[in-house]
Short mmCIF file of C-alpha atoms in Angstrom, two decimals:
data_model
loop_
_atom_site.label_atom_id
_atom_site.label_comp_id
_atom_site.label_asym_id
_atom_site.label_seq_id
_atom_site.Cartn_x
_atom_site.Cartn_y
_atom_site.Cartn_z
CA MET A 462 -61.04 83.47 133.56
CA LEU A 463 -60.31 86.85 133.73
CA ASP A 464 -60.34 89.22 136.54
CA PRO A 465 -63.84 91.30 135.82
CA THR A 466 -62.76 94.30 138.00
CA LYS A 467 -59.95 94.70 135.12
CA SER A 468 -60.44 96.41 131.97
CA ILE A 469 -59.49 94.49 129.44
CA GLU A 470 -57.22 96.36 126.26
CA PHE A 471 -58.58 94.96 123.07
CA GLY A 472 -57.00 96.03 119.54
CA LEU A 473 -58.00 95.19 116.19
CA LEU A 474 -55.75 95.49 112.72
CA LEU A 475 -57.38 96.72 109.97
CA PRO A 476 -55.59 95.77 107.25
CA PRO A 477 -57.24 96.84 103.37
CA ASP A 478 -60.29 95.09 102.53
CA TYR A 479 -60.77 92.68 104.95
CA GLN A 480 -63.35 90.72 105.04
CA TRP A 481 -66.48 92.10 106.82
CA LEU A 482 -67.10 89.25 108.77
CA ASP A 483 -64.03 88.11 109.72
CA ALA A 484 -63.94 90.92 112.38
CA ALA A 485 -67.10 91.91 112.70
CA GLY A 486 -68.11 88.10 114.35
CA PRO A 487 -65.76 88.05 117.09
CA VAL A 488 -65.23 91.23 118.18
CA ASP A 489 -69.07 91.65 118.65
CA TYR A 490 -69.47 88.55 119.96
CA ILE A 491 -66.69 89.12 122.54
CA ASN A 492 -67.96 92.74 123.26
CA GLN A 493 -71.77 91.28 124.07
CA HIS A 494 -70.02 90.32 127.91
CA ASN A 495 -68.32 93.54 128.15
CA GLN A 496 -69.75 94.67 131.21
CA THR A 497 -70.60 97.91 130.16
CA LEU A 498 -73.02 96.93 127.33
CA LEU A 499 -74.49 94.89 129.57
CA LYS A 500 -75.03 97.99 131.54
CA LEU A 501 -77.21 99.23 128.90
CA VAL A 502 -79.39 96.41 127.89
CA GLY A 503 -80.72 96.13 131.50
CA PHE A 504 -78.46 93.12 132.56
CA PRO A 505 -79.16 92.13 136.26
CA ASP A 506 -76.42 93.46 138.53
CA ALA A 507 -75.40 90.25 139.65
CA ILE A 508 -74.38 89.34 136.24
CA VAL A 509 -73.22 92.80 135.62
CA LYS A 510 -70.35 92.20 137.92
CA LYS A 511 -69.76 89.35 136.18
CA ALA A 512 -68.37 91.09 133.39
CA PRO A 513 -65.27 93.47 132.44
CA VAL A 514 -64.91 96.24 131.18
CA ILE A 515 -63.65 95.43 127.16
CA ASN A 516 -61.92 98.85 125.82
CA TRP A 517 -61.56 98.44 121.63
CA HIS A 518 -58.79 99.67 119.41
CA TYR A 519 -59.27 99.93 115.75
CA ILE A 520 -55.86 100.25 114.17
CA SER A 521 -54.64 100.67 110.69
CA TRP A 522 -52.26 98.15 109.02
CA LEU A 523 -50.53 101.48 108.74
CA GLY A 524 -50.87 102.66 111.68
CA ASP A 525 -52.27 106.02 110.52
CA LEU A 526 -56.04 107.40 111.21
CA LYS A 527 -56.84 107.11 107.35
CA PRO A 528 -60.45 104.97 107.08
CA ILE A 529 -60.44 101.67 106.42
CA ARG A 530 -62.66 100.36 103.82
CA SER A 531 -63.47 96.39 104.10
CA THR A 532 -65.04 93.50 101.87
CA SER A 533 -68.29 95.11 102.66
CA GLY A 534 -70.31 97.95 105.34
CA PRO A 535 -68.88 100.95 105.93
CA MET A 536 -65.59 102.56 105.99
CA GLN A 537 -63.55 101.81 109.15
CA THR A 538 -62.11 105.25 111.28
CA PRO A 539 -59.03 103.74 113.29
CA SER A 540 -59.11 104.75 117.07
CA THR A 541 -55.42 105.07 117.47
CA THR A 542 -51.85 104.95 115.56
CA PHE A 543 -49.07 102.65 116.38
CA LYS A 544 -46.88 105.25 118.09
CA ASP A 545 -50.78 106.50 120.15
CA CYS A 546 -52.14 102.40 121.09
CA PRO A 547 -51.90 101.10 124.44
CA SER A 548 -50.08 98.09 125.58
CA LEU A 549 -52.69 95.51 124.26
CA ASP A 550 -53.64 92.31 126.56
CA TYR A 551 -55.35 90.84 123.32
CA LEU A 552 -55.12 91.67 119.33
CA LEU A 553 -57.25 91.01 116.56
CA VAL A 554 -56.94 90.37 112.88
CA PRO A 555 -59.42 89.65 110.16
CA GLY A 556 -58.22 88.53 106.67
CA PRO A 557 -57.17 90.41 103.66
CA ASP A 558 -55.71 89.51 100.55
CA PRO A 559 -52.83 86.48 101.79
CA ASN A 560 -50.57 88.07 99.44
CA LEU A 561 -50.86 91.42 100.92
CA GLU A 562 -47.67 92.24 102.21
CA LEU A 563 -47.02 94.09 105.78
CA PRO A 564 -44.44 97.18 105.43
CA ALA A 565 -41.67 96.61 107.69
CA GLU A 566 -43.48 99.53 110.67
CA THR A 567 -46.22 96.59 110.94
CA ILE A 568 -44.03 93.99 111.81
CA ASP A 569 -42.36 95.95 114.04
CA PHE A 570 -45.83 97.03 115.86
CA ILE A 571 -46.80 94.03 116.04
CA LYS A 572 -43.96 91.51 117.87
CA THR A 573 -43.68 94.79 120.19
CA GLN A 574 -47.16 94.42 121.61
CA PHE A 575 -46.55 90.53 121.64
CA VAL A 576 -44.17 90.78 123.91
CA GLY A 577 -47.16 91.98 126.50
CA LEU A 578 -50.61 89.94 124.82
CA LYS A 579 -51.88 87.40 126.34
CA ALA A 580 -52.91 86.10 122.73
CA LEU A 581 -52.60 86.98 119.12
CA LEU A 582 -56.34 85.80 117.33
CA THR A 583 -56.19 85.77 114.18
CA VAL A 584 -59.64 84.70 111.89
CA CYS A 585 -59.39 83.21 107.74
CA THR A 586 -56.15 84.52 105.97
CA GLY A 587 -55.37 86.76 109.01
CA SER A 588 -52.91 83.96 110.18
CA LEU A 589 -51.43 84.05 107.00
CA LEU A 590 -51.34 87.84 107.37
CA MET A 591 -49.24 87.43 110.31
CA ALA A 592 -46.71 84.58 109.10
CA GLN A 593 -45.47 87.48 107.48
CA THR A 594 -44.14 88.03 111.45
CA GLY A 595 -41.99 85.26 112.26
CA LEU A 596 -44.32 84.76 115.34
CA LEU A 597 -46.57 81.81 113.82
CA ASP A 598 -43.15 79.87 113.24
CA GLY A 599 -43.51 76.31 114.61
CA VAL A 600 -46.83 76.54 115.52
CA GLU A 601 -50.14 74.71 114.84
CA ALA A 602 -52.44 77.20 113.11
CA ALA A 603 -55.59 77.18 111.13
CA THR A 604 -56.69 79.90 107.99
CA ASN A 605 -59.25 79.85 105.05
CA LYS A 606 -58.54 76.29 103.80
CA PHE A 607 -59.63 77.70 100.11
CA ALA A 608 -56.79 79.96 100.19
CA LEU A 609 -54.47 77.36 101.20
CA LYS A 610 -55.48 74.84 98.72
CA ASN A 611 -55.22 77.70 96.29
CA LEU A 612 -51.55 79.04 97.13
CA ILE A 613 -50.21 75.59 97.41
CA GLU A 614 -52.14 74.92 94.24
CA ARG A 615 -50.05 77.58 92.50
CA GLY A 616 -46.68 77.34 93.57
CA ALA A 617 -46.94 80.41 96.21
CA PHE A 618 -47.15 78.05 99.75
CA GLU A 619 -43.03 78.78 100.00
CA LYS A 620 -43.23 81.45 102.39
CA PHE A 621 -46.04 79.79 104.45
CA LYS A 622 -44.03 76.56 105.54
CA LYS A 623 -43.11 77.84 108.43
CA VAL A 624 -46.09 76.89 110.10
CA LYS A 625 -47.94 73.96 111.41
CA TRP A 626 -51.13 74.50 109.39
CA ALA A 627 -54.37 72.52 110.54
CA ILE A 628 -56.22 71.64 107.80
CA ASP A 629 -59.37 69.54 109.86
CA LYS A 630 -59.94 72.03 112.47
CA ARG A 631 -62.36 74.82 112.51
CA PHE A 632 -60.00 76.41 114.89
CA VAL A 633 -56.48 76.22 117.36
CA VAL A 634 -55.48 77.41 119.97
CA ASP A 635 -50.92 76.57 120.48
CA GLY A 636 -49.99 78.99 123.48
CA LYS A 637 -50.85 82.31 123.01
CA ILE A 638 -52.21 81.92 119.49
CA TRP A 639 -55.44 81.48 118.39
CA THR A 640 -56.26 81.02 115.05
CA ALA A 641 -59.70 80.64 112.92
CA ALA A 642 -60.43 78.78 109.72
CA GLY A 643 -62.41 80.51 106.96
CA ILE A 644 -64.11 83.25 107.89
CA THR A 645 -67.40 81.94 110.07
CA ALA A 646 -65.30 79.92 111.93
CA GLY A 647 -64.55 83.53 113.62
CA LEU A 648 -67.85 83.05 115.73
CA ASP A 649 -66.43 79.82 117.02
CA LEU A 650 -62.94 81.07 117.78
CA GLY A 651 -65.34 84.16 119.87
CA ALA A 652 -67.20 82.03 121.50
CA GLU A 653 -64.17 79.64 122.46
CA PHE A 654 -62.62 83.25 123.60
CA ALA A 655 -65.85 84.02 125.47
CA ARG A 656 -66.02 79.95 127.31
CA VAL A 657 -62.36 80.41 128.49
CA HIS A 658 -62.27 83.40 129.73
CA PHE A 659 -65.17 84.74 130.70
CA ASP A 660 -67.90 84.30 133.88
CA ALA A 661 -69.48 80.59 132.81
CA GLU A 662 -73.02 81.63 133.71
CA LEU A 663 -72.53 85.05 131.50
CA VAL A 664 -71.52 82.78 128.79
CA GLU A 665 -74.57 80.81 128.78
CA MET A 666 -76.67 83.83 128.82
CA ILE A 667 -75.07 85.42 125.81
CA LYS A 668 -75.39 82.16 123.83
CA GLY A 669 -79.19 82.40 124.99
CA LEU A 670 -79.28 86.62 123.85
CA SER A 671 -77.28 85.67 120.77
CA GLU A 672 -79.56 82.61 119.97
CA PHE A 673 -76.04 81.12 118.58
CA GLU A 674 -74.53 77.59 119.32
CA PRO A 675 -71.01 77.51 118.73
CA LYS A 676 -69.17 74.68 116.91
CA PRO A 677 -66.21 73.22 118.02
CA ALA A 678 -63.00 72.93 116.10
CA GLN A 679 -63.84 69.22 115.59
CA PRO A 680 -64.98 67.45 113.14
CA ASP A 681 -64.91 70.64 110.93
CA PRO A 682 -66.97 70.08 107.45
CA TRP A 683 -64.76 71.83 105.72
CA ALA A 684 -61.89 69.56 105.68
CA LYS A 685 -63.16 68.23 102.42
CA LEU A 686 -61.85 71.36 100.97
CA MET A 687 -58.47 70.06 101.48
CA ALA A 688 -58.81 66.28 100.31
CA GLY A 689 -56.01 65.07 98.54
CA VAL A 690 -54.12 68.25 98.83
CA ALA A 691 -50.66 67.87 100.54
CA VAL A 692 -49.62 70.61 102.43
CA PRO A 693 -45.69 70.88 101.67
CA LYS A 694 -43.74 70.86 104.57
#
């Protein structure tokens, strides 16, 4: 469990046309445990004291301050640049087009931050995007199964072969790599993050406030999407 007296620096990488729920789901769920928010909504002081302060940093995939469009919802304005971004404790990456190519500067930023990160979290095709950094090489990871199947069937899987893709789990935690499968699995990843890192009483209260019962990593009802599909080695 994290020390609630210490603030958390949490980054959200914003690639173009990312799936809005990939980001909004886990960000909002994790932020429900933010001491700053709990004070605003009038939680008891005894609970508020168990919650850390979470500072969010919104980062464009190009490292500038130009607004980024997601699949829906409002334009997201970055709050910091690669140059000015503080050292992060956690970085969350939502899913864009899996064929999006990361610029070298972006890969350098992510790899530099990764050294000090407690965890890198991805949702949906965010793990396919992060595979380009090499940080997922040899790591068990989840991703959007529909996208994974499509890449395999189109013969476009070669550059993703170094990752151990889990085809029957909603999320995977392998070391400090936390990955969720398709879109809504990001909420389950956010809930698992909360369960592991925050006070148990606080976590239960937020589940009730959200009226949300998180799903476990297994069984994964969407494993059927990969039926009959062999992941190339």
